[in-house]
Amino acid sequence: MGEKLQVNPREVRALMFDFGGVLVDLDKERCFRAFDELGIDLRPFIGTYKQSGVLSAFESGQANTHEFCSAIRSTFAKPELTDEMILSAWEQFLVDVPENRLRLLLKAKHHYHLSLLSNTNPVHWALGRERYFRYDGHEVYDFFDEIFLSYELGVEKPSPLIFKKVRDGLPFAPGEVLFLDDSPVNCAAACALGFQAIEAKKDGEWLKFFDESGIFIGE
């Protein structure tokens, strides 16, 4: 179930979605197994909603893709691993964006300004952009008016700075923007800066917050 925080559907003019866990399904265990096969235990670096260590550096833009791979090799003393081997395992984190979520985005875009705010990295975003948002002749910018990515902004959720950057980049007052994220910490951080927010649990349960035409109706 999603948990309402500060939501007034009548005031919502813009929707801002998280990527991983809300739009795209994730499989951390599959990713862990792929790295296990490389002799790497990635579990200590992947939290419930946020990464740490070398993974955080990758998602905050402090490391590019090659630097990320180099850091994996040095951190785990695996000099024999190629970039391709590491990135192939890293891609196993993402599963798919179900078509019913893509259809909802297209419907909602008739009524709202849509944006994406994600803690992500160049590898996962390229995968999402090129594979998961190719639907019925559409591509990613057919779904969103604005896209905010942590590795481009240089900061991750739940830092207030990322929400300030988003606030400055959107043509709406924060109270007119509804943020949907699977992390209660991220939702609380957004609310602290005046955004409306709702906790969108995994498996697409948040779809029930919209009617058949894509209008947000709340719980």
XYZ file of N, CA and C in Angstrom:
657
model
N 0.839 -1.196 0.000
C 0.000 0.000 0.000
C 0.872 1.243 0.000
N 0.426 2.290 -0.700
C 1.136 3.553 -0.666
C 0.684 4.345 0.539
N 1.562 5.189 1.032
C 1.236 5.991 2.206
C 1.133 7.453 1.807
N -0.013 8.071 2.033
C -0.172 9.483 1.725
C 0.651 10.310 2.701
N 1.256 11.364 2.167
C 2.002 12.267 3.021
C 1.305 13.617 3.042
N 1.500 14.408 1.996
C 0.851 15.707 1.915
C 0.287 15.829 0.504
N -0.945 15.405 0.325
C -1.481 15.305 -1.029
C -2.855 15.947 -1.135
N -2.987 16.851 -2.095
C -4.271 17.446 -2.450
C -4.402 17.348 -3.963
N -5.131 16.344 -4.470
C -5.215 16.133 -5.913
C -5.636 17.365 -6.703
N -6.454 18.222 -6.124
C -6.945 19.388 -6.858
C -5.849 20.409 -7.133
N -4.775 20.359 -6.366
C -3.685 21.313 -6.549
C -2.592 20.796 -7.478
N -2.666 19.530 -7.847
C -1.591 18.918 -8.627
C -1.657 19.345 -10.094
N -0.581 19.940 -10.570
C -0.458 20.325 -11.973
C 0.697 19.597 -12.659
N 1.555 18.993 -11.862
C 2.727 18.305 -12.404
C 2.996 17.042 -11.596
N 3.460 16.017 -12.281
C 3.815 14.750 -11.646
C 5.305 14.511 -11.834
N 5.963 14.082 -10.788
C 7.393 13.780 -10.849
C 7.614 12.357 -10.329
N 8.116 11.495 -11.195
C 8.261 10.080 -10.876
C 9.706 9.701 -10.582
N 9.867 8.798 -9.631
C 11.126 8.092 -9.445
C 11.235 7.066 -10.575
N 12.441 6.591 -10.835
C 12.663 5.603 -11.892
C 12.698 4.190 -11.302
N 13.779 3.850 -10.612
C 13.920 2.507 -10.078
C 12.969 2.205 -8.938
N 12.222 1.116 -9.066
C 11.292 0.711 -8.019
C 9.898 1.260 -8.185
N 9.756 2.312 -9.000
C 8.436 2.882 -9.273
C 8.046 2.604 -10.723
N 8.872 3.043 -11.656
C 8.594 2.770 -13.068
C 9.255 1.470 -13.516
N 10.530 1.336 -13.259
C 11.239 0.116 -13.660
C 11.331 -0.834 -12.467
N 11.019 -2.097 -12.710
C 11.171 -3.113 -11.675
C 12.652 -3.437 -11.506
N 13.051 -3.674 -10.267
C 14.442 -3.968 -9.941
C 14.573 -5.386 -9.401
N 15.753 -5.966 -9.585
C 16.031 -7.291 -9.028
C 17.449 -7.273 -8.461
N 17.561 -6.833 -7.216
C 18.881 -6.748 -6.592
C 19.527 -8.121 -6.463
N 18.731 -9.135 -6.155
C 19.300 -10.467 -5.971
C 19.906 -10.984 -7.265
N 19.278 -10.692 -8.390
C 19.836 -11.105 -9.681
C 21.173 -10.407 -9.922
N 21.230 -9.122 -9.564
C 22.472 -8.362 -9.690
C 23.552 -8.933 -8.772
N 23.171 -9.239 -7.537
C 24.132 -9.822 -6.594
C 24.698 -11.135 -7.135
N 23.822 -11.971 -7.684
C 24.279 -13.263 -8.209
C 25.249 -13.073 -9.368
N 24.963 -12.092 -10.217
C 25.848 -11.829 -11.354
C 27.231 -11.404 -10.867
N 27.274 -10.583 -9.819
C 28.573 -10.182 -9.274
C 29.222 -11.312 -8.481
N 28.409 -12.152 -7.844
C 28.963 -13.321 -7.156
C 29.774 -14.171 -8.130
N 29.264 -14.304 -9.350
C 29.960 -15.100 -10.361
C 31.297 -14.487 -10.752
N 31.442 -13.189 -10.484
C 32.715 -12.512 -10.754
C 33.609 -12.490 -9.518
N 33.133 -13.104 -8.434
C 33.902 -13.122 -7.197
C 33.786 -11.855 -6.388
N 32.673 -11.133 -6.565
C 32.468 -9.850 -5.900
C 31.183 -9.893 -5.085
N 31.266 -9.473 -3.826
C 30.070 -9.349 -2.988
C 29.679 -7.876 -2.949
N 28.646 -7.539 -3.699
C 28.219 -6.145 -3.810
C 27.210 -5.757 -2.728
N 26.766 -6.723 -1.943
C 25.677 -6.478 -0.992
C 25.927 -5.325 -0.015
N 27.137 -5.183 0.526
C 27.340 -4.087 1.486
C 27.202 -2.688 0.882
N 27.198 -2.591 -0.444
C 27.182 -1.285 -1.096
C 25.810 -0.881 -1.624
N 24.852 -1.792 -1.564
C 23.522 -1.496 -2.094
C 22.517 -1.500 -0.951
N 21.982 -0.315 -0.647
C 21.000 -0.188 0.412
C 19.593 -0.394 -0.116
N 18.637 -0.207 0.749
C 17.245 -0.391 0.344
C 16.835 0.627 -0.704
N 17.247 1.877 -0.521
C 16.849 2.932 -1.448
C 18.022 3.747 -1.987
N 19.224 3.531 -1.476
C 20.364 4.357 -1.866
C 21.643 3.528 -1.804
N 22.580 3.799 -2.709
C 23.829 3.064 -2.750
C 24.883 3.765 -1.888
N 26.010 3.083 -1.689
C 27.104 3.660 -0.916
C 28.428 3.346 -1.604
N 29.503 3.946 -1.101
C 30.828 3.679 -1.633
C 30.963 4.016 -3.100
N 31.597 3.120 -3.840
C 31.844 3.348 -5.262
C 30.541 3.501 -6.046
N 29.482 2.832 -5.601
C 28.202 2.926 -6.305
C 27.591 4.309 -6.128
N 27.724 4.874 -4.942
C 27.229 6.229 -4.713
C 28.011 7.237 -5.547
N 29.317 7.038 -5.651
C 30.140 7.930 -6.472
C 29.692 7.893 -7.925
N 29.312 6.725 -8.392
C 28.832 6.562 -9.767
C 27.504 7.284 -9.957
N 26.617 7.169 -8.984
C 25.282 7.747 -9.129
C 25.244 9.245 -8.820
N 26.281 9.758 -8.196
C 26.332 11.199 -7.936
C 27.215 11.925 -8.942
N 27.686 11.196 -9.950
C 28.479 11.822 -10.999
C 29.925 12.065 -10.635
N 30.385 11.541 -9.510
C 31.780 11.714 -9.118
C 32.703 10.769 -9.872
N 32.128 9.741 -10.489
C 32.910 8.784 -11.267
C 32.183 8.505 -12.569
N 32.933 8.480 -13.685
C 32.317 8.098 -14.954
C 32.321 6.578 -15.065
N 31.844 6.067 -16.185
C 31.675 4.618 -16.311
C 32.995 3.873 -16.203
N 34.032 4.348 -16.886
C 35.324 3.658 -16.806
C 35.902 3.747 -15.398
N 35.751 4.902 -14.757
C 36.242 5.057 -13.384
C 35.488 4.143 -12.427
N 34.201 3.965 -12.676
C 33.407 3.036 -11.874
C 33.966 1.626 -11.996
N 34.218 1.196 -13.218
C 34.754 -0.152 -13.432
C 36.140 -0.296 -12.803
N 36.961 0.728 -12.935
C 38.298 0.696 -12.332
C 38.202 0.601 -10.814
N 37.243 1.328 -10.241
C 37.059 1.285 -8.790
C 36.585 -0.087 -8.330
N 35.726 -0.722 -9.110
C 35.290 -2.086 -8.784
C 36.489 -3.023 -8.786
N 37.330 -2.913 -9.812
C 38.510 -3.785 -9.894
C 39.448 -3.577 -8.703
N 39.696 -2.323 -8.366
C 40.636 -2.047 -7.275
C 40.034 -2.353 -5.903
N 38.762 -2.014 -5.708
C 38.113 -2.251 -4.415
C 38.076 -3.730 -4.065
N 37.820 -4.559 -5.081
C 37.657 -5.992 -4.834
C 38.862 -6.811 -5.291
N 39.953 -6.127 -5.659
C 41.184 -6.808 -6.079
C 40.913 -7.821 -7.189
N 40.240 -7.326 -8.237
C 39.902 -8.169 -9.375
C 40.400 -7.516 -10.669
N 41.722 -7.413 -10.844
C 42.260 -6.725 -12.022
C 41.943 -7.415 -13.338
N 41.585 -8.693 -13.266
C 41.315 -9.446 -14.494
C 39.956 -9.138 -15.110
N 39.080 -8.469 -14.379
C 37.735 -8.196 -14.885
C 37.756 -7.056 -15.898
N 37.090 -7.259 -17.013
C 36.986 -6.206 -18.026
C 35.810 -5.292 -17.704
N 35.814 -4.110 -18.312
C 34.668 -3.213 -18.153
C 33.390 -3.915 -18.581
N 33.464 -4.642 -19.684
C 32.276 -5.313 -20.220
C 31.704 -6.316 -19.218
N 32.547 -7.068 -18.560
C 32.085 -8.054 -17.577
C 31.396 -7.365 -16.400
N 31.973 -6.280 -15.934
C 31.407 -5.556 -14.797
C 30.073 -4.920 -15.166
N 30.027 -4.287 -16.330
C 28.803 -3.594 -16.736
C 27.676 -4.571 -17.046
N 28.023 -5.729 -17.593
C 27.004 -6.743 -17.856
C 26.351 -7.196 -16.551
N 27.143 -7.363 -15.511
C 26.590 -7.743 -14.203
C 25.764 -6.604 -13.612
N 26.229 -5.373 -13.775
C 25.543 -4.208 -13.222
C 24.185 -4.009 -13.879
N 24.078 -4.341 -15.149
C 22.807 -4.197 -15.857
C 21.742 -5.157 -15.344
N 22.148 -6.206 -14.650
C 21.184 -7.192 -14.155
C 20.285 -6.633 -13.059
N 20.615 -5.451 -12.560
C 19.808 -4.801 -11.523
C 18.424 -4.436 -12.058
N 18.372 -4.003 -13.319
C 17.114 -3.545 -13.913
C 16.412 -4.687 -14.628
N 15.086 -4.739 -14.489
C 14.308 -5.821 -15.097
C 13.511 -5.321 -16.291
N 12.554 -4.423 -16.054
C 11.680 -3.977 -17.142
C 10.751 -2.886 -16.623
N 10.172 -2.126 -17.559
C 9.075 -1.215 -17.243
C 7.813 -1.817 -17.855
N 6.891 -2.331 -17.057
C 5.676 -2.937 -17.599
C 4.889 -1.956 -18.465
N 4.264 -2.475 -19.504
C 3.565 -1.620 -20.462
C 2.427 -0.836 -19.833
N 1.778 -1.386 -18.803
C 0.664 -0.638 -18.209
C 1.141 0.648 -17.543
N 2.377 0.669 -17.075
C 2.927 1.903 -16.501
C 3.244 2.916 -17.600
N 3.744 2.425 -18.719
C 4.023 3.324 -19.841
C 2.732 3.916 -20.394
N 1.705 3.100 -20.475
C 0.412 3.613 -20.961
C -0.138 4.676 -20.011
N 0.029 4.451 -18.718
C -0.438 5.442 -17.741
C 0.298 6.763 -17.910
N 1.603 6.708 -18.130
C 2.374 7.939 -18.330
C 1.860 8.717 -19.532
N 1.587 8.009 -20.619
C 1.098 8.685 -21.822
C -0.261 9.332 -21.580
N -1.114 8.657 -20.845
C -2.425 9.237 -20.520
C -2.275 10.443 -19.595
N -1.454 10.288 -18.561
C -1.280 11.370 -17.588
C -0.677 12.610 -18.232
N 0.130 12.411 -19.259
C 0.798 13.545 -19.904
C -0.196 14.463 -20.607
N -1.400 13.977 -20.869
C -2.445 14.837 -21.445
C -2.981 15.827 -20.405
N -2.752 15.535 -19.140
C -3.327 16.344 -18.060
C -2.286 17.081 -17.217
N -1.044 16.570 -17.216
C -0.029 17.110 -16.314
C 1.313 17.291 -17.030
N 2.130 18.138 -16.448
C 3.545 18.213 -16.802
C 4.212 17.028 -16.107
N 4.931 16.192 -16.853
C 5.555 14.998 -16.283
C 7.073 15.144 -16.251
N 7.654 14.774 -15.124
C 9.106 14.770 -15.010
C 9.567 13.506 -14.298
N 10.856 13.249 -14.417
C 11.479 12.082 -13.792
C 12.603 12.582 -12.898
N 12.688 12.059 -11.687
C 13.791 12.373 -10.775
C 14.346 11.061 -10.251
N 15.583 10.758 -10.624
C 16.118 9.440 -10.298
C 17.544 9.499 -9.771
N 17.803 8.701 -8.741
C 19.174 8.354 -8.381
C 19.593 7.254 -9.340
N 20.428 7.579 -10.291
C 20.815 6.584 -11.281
C 22.207 6.901 -11.800
N 22.640 6.150 -12.782
C 23.990 6.253 -13.324
C 23.927 6.110 -14.834
N 25.000 6.433 -15.554
C 24.938 6.397 -17.017
C 24.571 5.043 -17.600
N 25.007 3.971 -16.959
C 24.732 2.630 -17.487
C 23.254 2.284 -17.364
N 22.705 2.450 -16.183
C 21.289 2.122 -15.993
C 20.388 3.066 -16.774
N 20.768 4.332 -16.868
C 19.913 5.245 -17.601
C 19.941 4.951 -19.103
N 21.104 4.599 -19.640
C 21.179 4.241 -21.057
C 20.315 3.019 -21.340
N 20.341 2.066 -20.422
C 19.520 0.865 -20.574
C 18.044 1.228 -20.559
N 17.652 2.075 -19.619
C 16.259 2.495 -19.546
C 15.833 3.269 -20.771
N 16.670 4.211 -21.180
C 16.332 5.075 -22.310
C 16.217 4.289 -23.614
N 17.158 3.394 -23.848
C 17.211 2.695 -25.131
C 16.345 1.444 -25.187
N 16.046 0.865 -24.039
C 15.295 -0.391 -24.056
C 13.899 -0.268 -23.454
N 13.787 0.307 -22.273
C 12.536 0.220 -21.534
C 11.515 1.289 -21.901
N 11.949 2.386 -22.495
C 10.996 3.425 -22.894
C 10.746 3.440 -24.397
N 11.153 2.385 -25.074
C 10.808 2.205 -26.476
C 9.493 1.446 -26.515
N 8.416 2.167 -26.740
C 7.102 1.535 -26.649
C 6.148 2.155 -27.656
N 5.577 1.325 -28.510
C 4.527 1.751 -29.438
C 4.943 2.988 -30.235
N 6.183 2.998 -30.678
C 6.684 4.113 -31.471
C 7.174 5.294 -30.657
N 7.108 5.200 -29.344
C 7.523 6.299 -28.478
C 8.940 6.081 -27.963
N 9.564 7.174 -27.522
C 10.833 7.110 -26.821
C 10.732 7.946 -25.563
N 11.805 7.997 -24.798
C 11.716 8.515 -23.433
C 11.161 9.932 -23.347
N 11.533 10.811 -24.271
C 11.064 12.199 -24.158
C 9.613 12.375 -24.606
N 9.000 11.306 -25.076
C 7.557 11.348 -25.316
C 6.787 11.144 -24.014
N 7.471 10.628 -23.011
C 6.830 10.365 -21.720
C 7.051 11.499 -20.718
N 8.163 12.218 -20.854
C 8.523 13.223 -19.845
C 8.847 14.571 -20.472
N 8.431 15.615 -19.783
C 8.785 16.972 -20.183
C 10.156 17.367 -19.652
N 10.512 16.845 -18.495
C 11.800 17.145 -17.868
C 12.355 15.852 -17.267
N 13.678 15.692 -17.332
C 14.331 14.529 -16.739
C 15.486 15.010 -15.870
N 15.451 14.637 -14.600
C 16.478 15.030 -13.632
C 17.184 13.770 -13.135
N 18.477 13.660 -13.407
C 19.242 12.470 -13.070
C 20.357 12.828 -12.095
N 20.508 12.020 -11.063
C 21.467 12.337 -9.999
C 22.887 12.489 -10.528
N 23.290 11.631 -11.459
C 24.674 11.700 -11.919
C 24.941 12.940 -12.759
N 23.893 13.528 -13.334
C 24.045 14.786 -14.061
C 23.969 15.990 -13.125
N 23.163 15.883 -12.078
C 23.004 16.982 -11.127
C 24.118 17.028 -10.087
N 24.849 15.920 -9.936
C 25.953 15.879 -8.986
C 25.542 15.682 -7.545
N 24.323 15.200 -7.334
C 23.827 14.999 -5.971
C 22.694 13.979 -6.010
N 22.535 13.231 -4.928
C 21.524 12.181 -4.862
C 20.405 12.535 -3.887
N 19.239 11.952 -4.115
C 18.187 11.959 -3.100
C 18.692 11.164 -1.899
N 18.374 11.535 -0.693
C 17.389 12.545 -0.279
C 17.977 13.915 0.050
N 19.149 14.239 -0.472
C 19.743 15.544 -0.175
C 18.785 16.675 -0.545
N 18.604 17.658 0.326
C 17.749 18.801 -0.020
C 18.214 19.512 -1.285
N 19.524 19.443 -1.571
C 20.063 20.157 -2.728
C 19.458 19.665 -4.033
N 19.231 18.359 -4.155
C 18.675 17.860 -5.409
C 17.243 18.350 -5.596
N 16.497 18.441 -4.509
C 15.125 18.941 -4.616
C 15.103 20.447 -4.881
N 16.100 21.166 -4.387
C 16.200 22.591 -4.699
C 16.510 22.791 -6.178
N 17.374 21.942 -6.727
C 17.699 22.044 -8.152
C 16.477 21.735 -9.008
N 15.724 20.737 -8.604
C 14.499 20.397 -9.329
C 13.487 21.533 -9.218
N 13.336 22.060 -8.031
C 12.415 23.177 -7.816
C 12.754 24.345 -8.739
N 14.040 24.626 -8.880
C 14.470 25.728 -9.738
C 14.301 25.412 -11.221
N 14.230 24.105 -11.551
C 14.140 23.717 -12.951
C 12.736 23.475 -13.458
N 11.755 23.484 -12.568
C 10.373 23.240 -12.969
C 9.580 24.543 -13.028
N 8.668 24.660 -13.986
C 7.869 25.890 -14.123
C 6.622 25.893 -13.244
N 6.723 25.274 -12.065
C 5.587 25.184 -11.149
C 6.057 25.430 -9.729
N 5.151 25.904 -8.898
C 5.443 25.990 -7.471
C 5.530 24.571 -6.916
N 6.391 24.324 -5.916
C 6.523 22.969 -5.373
C 5.199 22.345 -4.958
N 4.283 23.148 -4.403
C 3.003 22.611 -3.960
C 2.108 22.131 -5.076
N 2.467 22.466 -6.322
C 1.704 22.002 -7.484
C 2.296 20.735 -8.085
N 3.392 20.265 -7.498
C 4.107 19.095 -8.016
C 3.912 17.912 -7.073
N 3.451 16.797 -7.618
C 3.313 15.560 -6.844
C 4.476 14.638 -7.179
N 5.235 14.264 -6.166
C 6.394 13.392 -6.306
C 6.013 11.981 -5.881
N 6.264 11.003 -6.753
C 5.980 9.599 -6.451
C 7.295 8.841 -6.363
N 7.602 8.331 -5.182
C 8.872 7.652 -4.929
C 8.607 6.483 -3.989
N 9.407 5.415 -4.113
C 9.191 4.260 -3.240
C 9.897 4.399 -1.897
N 10.681 5.460 -1.720
C 11.393 5.667 -0.461
C 10.673 6.683 0.413
N 10.258 6.302 1.614
C 9.623 7.277 2.512
C 10.571 8.406 2.898
N 11.861 8.130 2.941
C 12.845 9.167 3.265
C 12.897 10.211 2.156
N 12.884 9.754 0.902
C 12.891 10.688 -0.222
C 11.607 11.507 -0.267
N 10.490 10.863 0.024
C 9.209 11.580 0.036
C 9.210 12.659 1.114
N 9.724 12.323 2.283
C 9.776 13.299 3.373
C 10.689 14.464 3.019
N 11.799 14.175 2.337
C 12.723 15.235 1.933
C 12.060 16.176 0.935
N 11.266 15.616 0.025
C 10.549 16.445 -0.948
C 9.516 17.317 -0.244
N 8.779 16.737 0.689
C 7.760 17.493 1.420
C 8.375 18.634 2.219
N 9.585 18.421 2.730
C 10.252 19.450 3.522
C 10.534 20.704 2.704
N 10.587 20.550 1.374
C 10.817 21.688 0.494
C 9.537 22.123 -0.214
N 8.400 21.641 0.291
C 7.124 22.139 -0.197
C 6.440 21.331 -1.266
N 7.078 20.259 -1.743
C 6.442 19.406 -2.742
C 5.356 18.557 -2.084
N 4.373 18.164 -2.863
C 3.483 17.095 -2.430
C 4.191 15.779 -2.737
N 3.904 14.747 -1.969
C 4.574 13.469 -2.195
C 3.691 12.328 -1.757
N 3.879 11.206 -2.430
C 3.165 9.993 -2.054
C 4.119 8.821 -2.217
N 4.105 7.938 -1.241
C 4.975 6.772 -1.289
C 4.381 5.747 -2.248
N 5.095 5.475 -3.315
C 4.631 4.551 -4.348
C 5.370 3.234 -4.186
N 4.701 2.267 -3.628
C 5.333 0.982 -3.386
C 5.597 0.247 -4.696
N 6.456 -0.776 -4.595
C 6.833 -1.554 -5.769
C 5.642 -2.321 -6.329
N 5.867 -2.947 -7.468
C 4.866 -3.768 -8.155
C 3.722 -2.948 -8.734
N 3.919 -1.652 -8.874
C 2.931 -0.830 -9.569
C 1.643 -0.600 -8.825
N 1.644 -0.767 -7.498
C 0.413 -0.522 -6.737
C -0.060 0.918 -6.868
N 0.875 1.816 -7.176
C 0.530 3.237 -7.287
C -0.382 3.535 -8.472
N -0.519 2.608 -9.401
C -1.407 2.836 -10.550
C -2.845 3.095 -10.105
N -3.214 2.565 -8.960
C -4.586 2.744 -8.468
C -4.860 4.185 -8.059
N -3.821 5.002 -7.960
C -4.006 6.411 -7.603
C -4.497 7.241 -8.786
N -4.650 6.604 -9.962
C -5.061 7.303 -11.179
C -6.319 6.668 -11.755
N -7.150 7.507 -12.383
C -8.326 6.941 -13.037
C -7.956 6.478 -14.443
N -8.935 5.992 -15.188
C -8.672 5.403 -16.495
C -8.123 6.403 -17.505
N -8.386 7.683 -17.282
C -7.907 8.700 -18.223
C -6.539 9.251 -17.846
N -5.979 8.790 -16.713
C -4.669 9.250 -16.291
C -4.694 10.409 -15.327
N -5.849 10.723 -14.761
C -5.965 11.806 -13.784
C -5.701 11.261 -12.383
N -4.877 11.972 -11.626
C -4.560 11.563 -10.262
C -5.762 11.801 -9.352
N -6.193 10.747 -8.670
C -7.363 10.847 -7.799
C -7.007 10.612 -6.331
N -5.768 10.245 -6.050
C -5.367 9.961 -4.674
C -5.835 8.587 -4.246
N -5.777 8.350 -2.947
C -6.191 7.037 -2.430
C -7.673 7.036 -2.098
